[in-house]
Amino acid sequence: AQSVTQLGSHVSVSEGALVLLRCNYSSSVPPYLFWYVQYPNQGLQLLLKYTTGATLVKGINGFEAEFKKSETSFHLTKPSAHMSDAAEYFCAVSTGSNYKLTFGKGTLLTVNP
Amino acid sequence: DAGITQSPRHKVTETGTPVTLRCHQTENHRYMYWYRQDPGHGLRLIHYSYGVKDTDKGEVSDGYSVSRSKTEDFLLTLESATSSQTSVYFCAISEWTSAFEQYFGPGTRLTVT
C-alpha cells in the first residue's frame, strides 16, 4: 500500500521568497514520486518526477525536489517565488509495477506582491 | 501537450438523469483513468482501464460505470445522477514507458441540480 501526506493545505509566500511545499510518502517498495501543478480551471500538469538515479530532480518553471529515502520525503522548492506560481500543487506516489498514482490532498500556494 | 480531450466541458443536469462523459486520447496509451476533484478531498480515483474492455473500480466507484470499447475512448456514466456527484471530473492517461506518469485532460465541470 502507498500513501501521501502533504503538510499544509495552504502556503502563502511573498514574491521573491523561497517556496517550500512538503510531501511525505509511505511505500513498501521503492517509490516513483511526482509533483503536479494545477492552475485555476485547468487540468493537472507534471512539474517533475523521480523514478531512479539522482535524488535531486529539476522540473519546469525553476522548481526542484529532493528524494530523501531516510525521511520518506519529496519536498518541492523554488528559490524565488513569482506571482505566476500561484496555483495548487499535488504530490503523488506510485511504484514501478503499479500504474495507479496515489495523490495527496494538495497545497494551495498564494504569492503576495 | 498530450492529446487528451474531454466532452462536454460543462454540463448541468437534473437529479435522476443519466449522464455520460467522454474522454478521447490520440496518444495510444494503454492506461486510462477517471478522477473526481472536490475541495478538501484532492483527486479521487473513480474507475480505471488497463486495456480495451479491461476496467476496474477505484476508491469512489459507487454510482458510476465505465466502458472502453477502443483504445482512444473511455466513457464515464453516472447511471442516475445525484447532487453528491456535482464535481469536476478529470480523465488521465499513462503508459509504462514513462513510468506511468499521468497526463490529464482539461476536465468536465458537472452540476447536478
XYZ file of C-alpha atoms in Angstrom:
226
model
C 0.000 0.000 0.000
C 1.121 3.547 -0.609
C 0.036 6.915 0.729
C 0.960 10.586 0.516
C 0.709 13.354 3.091
C 1.068 16.977 2.092
C 1.767 19.154 5.094
C -0.170 22.388 4.882
C -3.257 22.768 2.751
C -2.409 26.440 2.171
C 1.004 28.106 1.953
C 1.433 31.843 1.498
C 4.737 33.484 0.474
C 5.886 36.872 -0.708
C 7.083 37.386 -4.251
C 10.817 36.635 -4.340
C 10.734 34.444 -1.240
C 11.611 30.767 -1.023
C 8.837 28.323 -1.821
C 8.797 25.074 0.192
C 5.940 22.613 -0.197
C 6.180 19.479 1.905
C 5.358 15.933 0.874
C 5.876 12.727 2.819
C 5.075 9.325 1.404
C 4.617 5.773 2.546
C 5.503 2.874 0.293
C 6.533 -0.701 0.933
C 8.695 -0.750 -2.195
C 10.924 1.872 -3.859
C 8.605 4.664 -4.919
C 8.126 6.726 -8.010
C 7.312 10.280 -6.935
C 5.623 13.105 -8.802
C 4.701 16.745 -8.323
C 1.841 18.190 -10.342
C 0.605 21.782 -10.598
C -2.959 22.871 -11.273
C -3.748 26.405 -12.357
C -7.322 27.649 -11.920
C -9.847 25.931 -14.172
C -7.229 23.704 -15.757
C -6.117 20.089 -15.557
C -3.025 18.889 -13.725
C 0.382 19.379 -15.327
C 3.524 17.480 -14.379
C 6.199 19.613 -12.710
C 8.769 16.915 -12.101
C 9.207 13.257 -11.246
C 11.623 10.925 -9.529
C 11.975 7.325 -10.616
C 15.567 6.198 -10.073
C 19.040 7.727 -10.082
C 19.852 11.253 -8.980
C 17.830 12.190 -5.926
C 17.689 15.903 -6.755
C 15.226 16.381 -9.555
C 14.771 19.579 -11.529
C 11.478 20.425 -13.148
C 9.802 23.138 -15.110
C 9.477 26.779 -14.048
C 12.526 26.629 -11.738
C 11.114 24.056 -9.326
C 13.106 21.188 -7.909
C 12.567 18.390 -5.395
C 14.835 16.076 -3.473
C 14.045 12.448 -2.749
C 15.150 11.606 0.790
C 14.614 7.934 1.485
C 15.609 8.151 5.160
C 12.975 10.823 5.739
C 10.414 9.391 3.274
C 10.106 12.884 1.866
C 9.935 14.573 -1.518
C 9.629 18.285 -0.765
C 9.200 20.790 -3.586
C 11.241 24.000 -3.590
C 11.811 27.107 -5.660
C 14.356 29.731 -4.611
C 12.311 32.770 -5.595
C 8.534 32.824 -5.919
C 6.843 34.549 -8.821
C 3.259 35.697 -8.989
C 2.650 33.176 -11.761
C 3.478 30.324 -9.340
C 0.173 30.808 -7.556
C -1.646 27.501 -8.053
C -2.476 24.238 -6.329
C 0.263 21.641 -6.081
C -0.196 17.901 -5.735
C 2.320 15.278 -4.693
C 1.758 11.709 -5.908
C 3.385 8.311 -5.381
C 3.473 5.105 -7.338
C 5.736 2.103 -7.780
C 7.334 0.705 -10.872
C 4.769 -2.046 -11.176
C 1.695 -0.082 -10.130
C 0.081 2.019 -12.802
C -2.125 3.824 -10.302
C -0.979 7.009 -8.632
C -1.926 7.936 -5.092
C -2.341 11.698 -4.737
C -2.031 13.934 -1.735
C -4.851 16.340 -0.954
C -2.995 19.285 -2.432
C -1.387 22.515 -1.231
C -2.689 25.865 -2.421
C 0.184 28.307 -2.938
C -0.571 32.008 -2.696
C 2.071 34.541 -3.747
C 1.737 38.028 -2.297
C 3.156 41.083 -4.053
C 0.784 18.627 -24.660
C -0.679 15.154 -24.576
C -3.654 14.766 -26.865
C -6.497 14.345 -24.403
C -9.908 15.897 -24.801
C -12.960 15.681 -22.598
C -16.541 16.332 -23.575
C -18.624 18.081 -22.595
C -16.552 20.642 -20.733
C -19.531 21.870 -18.730
C -22.849 20.241 -18.014
C -25.839 20.954 -15.842
C -28.275 18.112 -15.326
C -31.146 17.187 -13.062
C -31.156 14.625 -10.292
C -32.049 11.170 -11.528
C -30.965 11.606 -15.133
C -28.176 9.523 -16.695
C -25.051 11.380 -17.793
C -22.131 10.217 -19.920
C -18.767 11.937 -20.015
C -16.284 11.167 -22.747
C -12.508 11.075 -22.690
C -10.672 10.832 -26.000
C -6.913 10.391 -26.451
C -4.676 10.429 -29.501
C -1.567 9.062 -27.724
C -2.383 5.345 -27.984
C -1.724 4.945 -24.256
C -2.904 1.715 -22.676
C -3.982 3.046 -19.280
C -6.823 5.476 -18.723
C -8.352 6.863 -15.543
C -11.331 8.828 -14.319
C -10.986 11.049 -11.241
C -13.248 13.450 -9.454
C -11.921 16.522 -7.714
C -13.691 18.117 -4.777
C -12.490 20.758 -2.313
C -10.723 19.180 0.643
C -10.578 15.751 -0.972
C -7.987 16.228 -3.681
C -8.248 13.775 -6.559
C -10.121 10.546 -6.039
C -9.982 7.666 -8.479
C -13.375 6.522 -9.757
C -12.522 3.858 -12.325
C -9.565 2.951 -14.465
C -8.783 0.893 -17.536
C -5.736 -1.190 -18.343
C -6.765 -2.050 -21.884
C -9.699 -2.300 -24.256
C -12.635 -3.822 -22.380
C -10.466 -4.139 -19.240
C -11.644 -1.879 -16.439
C -11.680 -1.881 -12.664
C -13.052 0.116 -9.758
C -11.273 2.862 -7.919
C -11.941 4.184 -4.445
C -15.204 6.028 -5.192
C -16.918 3.910 -7.848
C -20.456 3.683 -6.412
C -22.968 5.233 -8.812
C -20.548 5.233 -11.737
C -19.849 2.840 -14.575
C -17.306 2.930 -17.392
C -16.728 1.446 -20.788
C -13.782 1.231 -23.115
C -14.562 -0.292 -26.498
C -11.482 1.123 -28.225
C -8.095 2.350 -27.144
C -8.793 6.032 -27.639
C -12.124 6.394 -25.817
C -13.028 5.939 -22.160
C -16.597 6.739 -21.159
C -17.829 7.508 -17.659
C -21.553 7.111 -16.977
C -23.481 8.354 -13.996
C -26.376 5.962 -14.047
C -28.761 8.214 -12.088
C -27.126 11.491 -11.193
C -27.300 12.775 -7.615
C -26.323 16.130 -6.130
C -23.351 14.464 -4.413
C -21.917 13.814 -7.867
C -21.595 17.527 -8.563
C -17.865 17.791 -9.130
C -15.080 18.377 -11.598
C -14.161 15.210 -13.457
C -10.733 14.599 -14.916
C -9.556 11.965 -17.312
C -5.921 10.888 -17.383
C -3.766 8.546 -19.450
C -0.449 6.826 -18.850
C 1.960 4.302 -20.266
C 4.662 2.156 -18.692
C 7.317 3.681 -20.941
C 7.082 6.947 -18.992
C 6.991 5.362 -15.520
C 3.205 5.646 -15.513
C 3.368 9.422 -15.381
C -0.220 10.545 -15.878
C -1.304 13.153 -18.405
C -4.526 14.931 -17.623
C -7.354 16.256 -19.691
C -8.869 19.729 -19.166
C -11.742 18.486 -17.009
C -15.536 18.483 -17.098
C -17.481 20.568 -14.623
C -20.719 18.747 -13.792
C -23.524 20.286 -11.785
C -26.453 18.142 -10.671
C -29.468 20.183 -9.586
